[in-house]
């Protein structure tokens, strides 16, 4: 039985991914930061699908909390996968207005957090498994006028994926990334532009923002047996962006 950790599994892309993987037969450990109610909803939905689950409040920037998340997940059974998803942006704006604490927070959650979780997964997936890192189309677009620092960190996610895929392949661990475009989640409100998905629609070739379920489908494929020869890939799911 697959046992998968989804960080940031309480809301948005992570919540959709947790539900999708549960529907596909995974038992799921959800990591989240502080939204207990949102995490509880996801747990209820997963149990209704007949799967085992646990929700663990764990700040992914803290090595001790990450360790506890992985320890708790292993109570579900031997770990088979990680979805490195917990991420943040910062207030949208010109590069010159970027504040140092926002820069550090974006790097801490989106890069240090991903590395700490990937490190735990690499140590614990002793019988092989798969890691999917949630990157962003921003990694290649650069996000001018919005959040260049975030785009740069997402490019680092792609490099992390390349290196880990090569280093871990001999251990039977596949490592891939999904690069979403503009997806309808709370992240845009948190960056000060709740209507960003609608505003962006005009510059997206498919003419609309994406839905979290459309990202979850790509993650599910990368974690599953149909992707058995796929590692080091960055799968862009961005409506043509
Ligand atoms: P979201 O709706 O804002 O959800 C973020 C999730 O991450 C929540 O579950 C949150 O937990 C958790 N989280 C935040 N900081 C954390 C921390 N320090 N430790 C542990 N968990 C933390 O975001 P989303 O849009 O689904 O984004 C998910 C991923 O997709 C991110 O990596 C993001 O960069 C990437 N992405 C998103 C888009 C988009 O358009 N939405 C596009 C490209 C890439 P709480 O609920 O407890 O706060």
Tab-separated table of C-alpha atoms and ligand atoms in Angstrom:
chain	number	residue	atom	x	y	z
A	1	UNK	CA	0.000	0.000	0.000
A	2	UNK	CA	1.564	3.369	-0.960
A	3	UNK	CA	2.157	5.751	1.964
A	4	UNK	CA	2.731	9.315	0.825
A	5	UNK	CA	3.514	12.546	2.660
A	6	UNK	CA	2.010	15.704	1.169
A	7	UNK	CA	3.438	18.879	2.708
A	8	UNK	CA	1.075	21.850	2.584
A	9	UNK	CA	-1.728	19.317	2.287
A	10	UNK	CA	-4.318	21.420	4.113
A	11	UNK	CA	-5.191	23.777	1.264
A	12	UNK	CA	-4.876	24.444	-2.468
A	13	UNK	CA	-2.754	22.175	-4.644
A	14	UNK	CA	-1.619	20.070	-1.668
A	15	UNK	CA	-5.187	19.390	-0.491
A	16	UNK	CA	-6.292	18.438	-4.023
A	17	UNK	CA	-3.254	16.187	-4.349
A	18	UNK	CA	-3.895	14.491	-1.010
A	19	UNK	CA	-7.515	13.774	-1.997
A	20	UNK	CA	-6.522	12.541	-5.468
A	21	UNK	CA	-3.811	10.229	-4.138
A	22	UNK	CA	-6.208	8.840	-1.531
A	23	UNK	CA	-8.714	8.110	-4.309
A	24	UNK	CA	-5.893	6.275	-6.096
A	25	UNK	CA	-5.270	4.086	-3.010
A	26	UNK	CA	-2.549	5.930	-1.086
A	27	UNK	CA	-2.563	6.341	2.676
A	28	UNK	CA	-1.654	9.968	3.284
A	29	UNK	CA	0.230	11.993	5.885
A	30	UNK	CA	-0.680	15.646	5.528
A	31	UNK	CA	1.798	18.243	6.709
A	32	UNK	CA	0.540	21.783	7.247
A	33	UNK	CA	1.505	24.963	9.065
A	34	UNK	CA	-1.359	26.327	11.171
A	35	UNK	CA	-4.751	25.949	9.450
A	36	UNK	CA	-6.094	23.112	11.606
A	37	UNK	CA	-9.676	23.396	10.284
A	38	UNK	CA	-8.577	23.091	6.667
A	39	UNK	CA	-6.403	20.078	7.529
A	40	UNK	CA	-9.334	18.460	9.371
A	41	UNK	CA	-11.536	18.786	6.272
A	42	UNK	CA	-8.979	17.000	4.122
A	43	UNK	CA	-8.631	14.250	6.736
A	44	UNK	CA	-12.423	13.757	6.760
A	45	UNK	CA	-12.513	13.487	2.961
A	46	UNK	CA	-9.664	10.980	2.875
A	47	UNK	CA	-11.251	8.789	5.560
A	48	UNK	CA	-14.507	8.853	3.572
A	49	UNK	CA	-12.512	7.321	0.716
A	50	UNK	CA	-11.578	4.446	3.047
A	51	UNK	CA	-7.910	5.374	3.380
A	52	UNK	CA	-5.772	5.908	6.457
A	53	UNK	CA	-4.508	9.399	7.089
A	54	UNK	CA	-2.914	11.640	9.662
A	55	UNK	CA	-2.514	15.415	9.705
A	56	UNK	CA	0.607	16.811	11.350
A	57	UNK	CA	1.207	20.500	12.024
A	58	UNK	CA	4.846	20.829	10.982
A	59	UNK	CA	6.686	23.926	9.822
A	60	UNK	CA	8.858	22.577	7.004
A	61	UNK	CA	11.583	25.133	7.753
A	62	UNK	CA	12.234	23.465	11.126
A	63	UNK	CA	14.278	20.224	10.929
A	64	UNK	CA	12.809	18.852	14.182
A	65	UNK	CA	9.239	19.385	13.010
A	66	UNK	CA	10.059	17.802	9.634
A	67	UNK	CA	11.544	14.810	11.442
A	68	UNK	CA	8.353	14.474	13.517
A	69	UNK	CA	6.201	14.664	10.372
A	70	UNK	CA	8.126	11.767	8.827
A	71	UNK	CA	8.119	9.729	12.065
A	72	UNK	CA	4.348	10.148	12.356
A	73	UNK	CA	3.799	9.280	8.691
A	74	UNK	CA	5.681	6.018	9.146
A	75	UNK	CA	3.019	4.908	11.641
A	76	UNK	CA	0.831	4.442	8.542
A	77	UNK	CA	3.336	1.954	7.099
A	78	UNK	CA	6.636	2.074	5.221
A	79	UNK	CA	6.960	5.384	3.395
A	80	UNK	CA	6.789	5.220	-0.427
A	81	UNK	CA	6.513	8.849	-1.522
A	82	UNK	CA	6.811	12.567	-0.793
A	83	UNK	CA	5.067	15.501	-2.415
A	84	UNK	CA	7.157	18.564	-1.576
A	85	UNK	CA	4.476	21.209	-1.937
A	86	UNK	CA	4.334	23.572	1.070
A	87	UNK	CA	5.133	26.965	-0.390
A	88	UNK	CA	4.597	30.693	-0.050
A	89	UNK	CA	4.917	33.838	-2.125
A	90	UNK	CA	5.250	37.366	-0.777
A	91	UNK	CA	3.471	40.631	-1.609
A	92	UNK	CA	3.367	41.208	-5.353
A	93	UNK	CA	5.378	44.233	-6.424
A	94	UNK	CA	8.462	45.607	-8.123
A	95	UNK	CA	11.848	44.070	-7.321
A	96	UNK	CA	13.078	47.277	-5.679
A	97	UNK	CA	10.303	47.059	-3.047
A	98	UNK	CA	11.208	43.517	-1.926
A	99	UNK	CA	11.739	43.398	1.824
A	100	UNK	CA	14.555	41.322	3.295
A	101	UNK	CA	12.299	39.355	5.647
A	102	UNK	CA	9.964	38.436	2.747
A	103	UNK	CA	12.966	37.313	0.677
A	104	UNK	CA	14.275	35.171	3.524
A	105	UNK	CA	10.840	33.639	4.197
A	106	UNK	CA	10.350	32.661	0.540
A	107	UNK	CA	13.794	31.042	0.428
A	108	UNK	CA	13.284	29.357	3.794
A	109	UNK	CA	9.920	27.721	2.999
A	110	UNK	CA	10.304	27.051	-0.733
A	111	UNK	CA	13.933	25.952	-0.783
A	112	UNK	CA	15.255	25.087	2.693
A	113	UNK	CA	11.943	23.382	3.539
A	114	UNK	CA	11.978	21.350	0.306
A	115	UNK	CA	15.578	20.273	0.942
A	116	UNK	CA	14.907	19.243	4.547
A	117	UNK	CA	11.912	17.141	3.459
A	118	UNK	CA	13.734	15.620	0.472
A	119	UNK	CA	16.634	14.714	2.761
A	120	UNK	CA	14.323	12.867	5.156
A	121	UNK	CA	12.643	11.104	2.233
A	122	UNK	CA	15.983	10.083	0.717
A	123	UNK	CA	17.061	8.590	4.048
A	124	UNK	CA	13.811	6.762	4.689
A	125	UNK	CA	12.830	5.453	1.224
A	126	UNK	CA	15.106	2.484	1.752
A	127	UNK	CA	13.060	0.242	-0.559
A	128	UNK	CA	12.756	2.870	-3.289
A	129	UNK	CA	9.946	5.286	-3.959
A	130	UNK	CA	9.229	8.634	-5.560
A	131	UNK	CA	9.456	12.333	-4.765
A	132	UNK	CA	7.546	15.060	-6.582
A	133	UNK	CA	8.595	18.676	-6.050
A	134	UNK	CA	6.004	21.337	-6.818
A	135	UNK	CA	7.899	23.966	-8.775
A	136	UNK	CA	6.317	26.735	-10.867
A	137	UNK	CA	6.166	27.982	-14.437
A	138	UNK	CA	7.628	31.124	-12.817
A	139	UNK	CA	10.990	29.321	-12.830
A	140	UNK	CA	11.299	29.958	-16.563
A	141	UNK	CA	9.093	33.076	-16.850
A	142	UNK	CA	10.937	35.078	-14.159
A	143	UNK	CA	7.819	36.823	-12.741
A	144	UNK	CA	8.877	40.414	-13.563
A	145	UNK	CA	6.944	43.035	-11.602
A	146	UNK	CA	5.526	40.341	-9.326
A	147	UNK	CA	8.073	38.264	-7.397
A	148	UNK	CA	11.373	37.595	-9.153
A	149	UNK	CA	12.891	36.167	-5.956
A	150	UNK	CA	10.124	33.533	-5.831
A	151	UNK	CA	10.734	32.647	-9.493
A	152	UNK	CA	14.463	32.274	-8.774
A	153	UNK	CA	13.757	29.929	-5.871
A	154	UNK	CA	11.447	27.853	-8.079
A	155	UNK	CA	14.284	27.573	-10.628
A	156	UNK	CA	16.372	26.208	-7.763
A	157	UNK	CA	13.629	23.618	-7.206
A	158	UNK	CA	14.128	22.416	-10.765
A	159	UNK	CA	17.874	22.102	-10.201
A	160	UNK	CA	17.222	20.258	-6.944
A	161	UNK	CA	15.024	17.874	-8.921
A	162	UNK	CA	17.731	17.269	-11.549
A	163	UNK	CA	20.457	16.570	-9.003
A	164	UNK	CA	18.363	14.424	-6.706
A	165	UNK	CA	17.020	12.382	-9.619
A	166	UNK	CA	20.587	11.484	-10.620
A	167	UNK	CA	21.893	10.873	-7.099
A	168	UNK	CA	18.920	8.792	-5.977
A	169	UNK	CA	18.240	6.777	-9.145
A	170	UNK	CA	20.654	3.989	-8.108
A	171	UNK	CA	18.646	3.697	-4.869
A	172	UNK	CA	15.381	3.172	-6.738
A	173	UNK	CA	14.024	6.624	-5.928
A	174	UNK	CA	12.549	8.657	-8.778
A	175	UNK	CA	12.478	12.446	-8.403
A	176	UNK	CA	10.389	14.698	-10.620
A	177	UNK	CA	8.774	18.120	-10.516
A	178	UNK	CA	5.462	19.587	-11.605
A	179	UNK	CA	5.542	23.225	-12.704
A	180	UNK	CA	2.053	24.709	-12.388
A	181	UNK	CA	1.040	27.928	-14.119
A	182	UNK	CA	-1.551	30.185	-12.475
A	183	UNK	CA	-3.749	27.939	-10.322
A	184	UNK	CA	-6.856	28.977	-8.415
A	185	UNK	CA	-5.788	28.766	-4.723
A	186	UNK	CA	-5.478	31.033	-1.675
A	187	UNK	CA	-1.837	31.792	-2.488
A	188	UNK	CA	-2.845	34.783	-4.626
A	189	UNK	CA	-4.838	36.424	-1.823
A	190	UNK	CA	-1.842	35.918	0.438
A	191	UNK	CA	0.310	37.790	-2.095
A	192	UNK	CA	-2.198	40.651	-2.091
A	193	UNK	CA	-3.979	39.894	-5.393
A	194	UNK	CA	-6.903	37.498	-4.829
A	195	UNK	CA	-8.199	37.986	-8.380
A	196	UNK	CA	-4.814	37.192	-10.002
A	197	UNK	CA	-6.126	33.957	-11.629
A	198	UNK	CA	-8.842	35.936	-13.474
A	199	UNK	CA	-6.535	38.843	-14.301
A	200	UNK	CA	-3.941	36.434	-15.713
A	201	UNK	CA	-6.410	34.572	-17.929
A	202	UNK	CA	-5.828	36.909	-20.877
A	203	UNK	CA	-2.121	36.067	-21.102
A	204	UNK	CA	-2.587	32.314	-20.713
A	205	UNK	CA	-2.795	30.601	-24.132
A	206	UNK	CA	-5.660	28.361	-22.936
A	207	UNK	CA	-7.494	31.480	-21.735
A	208	UNK	CA	-8.044	30.444	-18.143
A	209	UNK	CA	-6.340	29.727	-14.838
A	210	UNK	CA	-5.885	26.109	-13.815
A	211	UNK	CA	-7.610	24.208	-11.025
A	212	UNK	CA	-5.761	22.373	-8.205
A	213	UNK	CA	-7.159	19.024	-9.415
A	214	UNK	CA	-5.370	19.515	-12.742
A	215	UNK	CA	-2.034	19.673	-10.902
A	216	UNK	CA	-2.957	16.748	-8.655
A	217	UNK	CA	-3.467	14.569	-11.738
A	218	UNK	CA	0.109	15.170	-12.901
A	219	UNK	CA	1.486	14.451	-9.425
A	220	UNK	CA	-0.521	11.226	-9.250
A	221	UNK	CA	0.913	10.088	-12.584
A	222	UNK	CA	4.503	10.883	-11.544
A	223	UNK	CA	4.107	8.944	-8.282
A	224	UNK	CA	2.491	5.959	-9.953
A	225	UNK	CA	3.717	2.918	-11.891
A	226	UNK	CA	2.959	4.484	-15.294
A	227	UNK	CA	5.888	6.847	-14.648
A	228	UNK	CA	8.286	3.988	-13.798
A	229	UNK	CA	10.973	5.201	-16.248
A	230	UNK	CA	10.463	8.924	-15.597
A	231	UNK	CA	12.947	10.714	-13.367
A	232	UNK	CA	14.464	14.198	-13.463
A	233	UNK	CA	11.483	15.527	-15.426
A	234	UNK	CA	9.820	18.891	-14.891
A	235	UNK	CA	6.251	18.458	-16.102
A	236	UNK	CA	4.759	21.828	-17.003
A	237	UNK	CA	1.020	22.071	-16.323
A	238	UNK	CA	0.383	25.684	-17.194
A	239	UNK	CA	-2.228	26.025	-19.938
A	240	UNK	CA	0.462	26.885	-22.490
A	241	UNK	CA	2.291	29.523	-20.448
B	1	LIG	P1	-1.775	27.699	-0.733
B	1	LIG	O1	-3.168	27.448	-1.196
B	1	LIG	O2	-1.452	29.034	-0.161
B	1	LIG	O3	-1.415	26.547	0.333
B	1	LIG	C1	-0.140	26.549	0.912
B	1	LIG	C2	0.025	25.324	1.786
B	1	LIG	O4	1.357	25.318	2.305
B	1	LIG	C3	-0.910	25.318	2.996
B	1	LIG	O5	-1.262	23.968	3.253
B	1	LIG	C4	-0.022	25.859	4.124
B	1	LIG	O6	-0.417	25.406	5.439
B	1	LIG	C5	1.307	25.262	3.738
B	1	LIG	N1	2.467	25.979	4.278
B	1	LIG	C6	2.829	27.265	4.090
B	1	LIG	N2	3.951	27.550	4.767
B	1	LIG	C7	4.305	26.403	5.424
B	1	LIG	C8	5.365	26.062	6.298
B	1	LIG	N3	6.309	26.942	6.669
B	1	LIG	N4	5.401	24.794	6.775
B	1	LIG	C9	4.460	23.883	6.412
B	1	LIG	N5	3.437	24.156	5.590
B	1	LIG	C10	3.366	25.418	5.114
B	1	LIG	O7	-0.721	27.458	-1.901
B	1	LIG	P2	-0.843	26.674	-3.301
B	1	LIG	O8	-1.213	27.662	-4.333
B	1	LIG	O9	-1.636	25.444	-3.149
B	1	LIG	O10	0.696	26.341	-3.546
B	1	LIG	C11	1.246	25.048	-3.348
B	1	LIG	C12	2.567	24.970	-4.074
B	1	LIG	O11	2.355	25.201	-5.470
B	1	LIG	C13	3.600	26.004	-3.618
B	1	LIG	O12	4.877	25.421	-3.605
B	1	LIG	C14	3.503	27.071	-4.701
B	1	LIG	O13	4.701	27.796	-4.823
B	1	LIG	C15	3.230	26.210	-5.926
B	1	LIG	N6	2.613	26.923	-7.046
B	1	LIG	C16	1.379	27.492	-6.920
B	1	LIG	C17	0.831	28.150	-8.014
B	1	LIG	C18	-0.528	28.805	-7.971
B	1	LIG	O14	-0.851	29.562	-8.900
B	1	LIG	N7	-1.348	28.540	-6.965
B	1	LIG	C19	1.547	28.227	-9.206
B	1	LIG	C20	2.795	27.637	-9.295
B	1	LIG	C21	3.319	26.973	-8.200
B	1	LIG	P3	-1.590	26.169	6.258
B	1	LIG	O15	-2.905	25.797	5.588
B	1	LIG	O16	-1.506	25.601	7.618
B	1	LIG	O17	-1.312	27.629	6.167
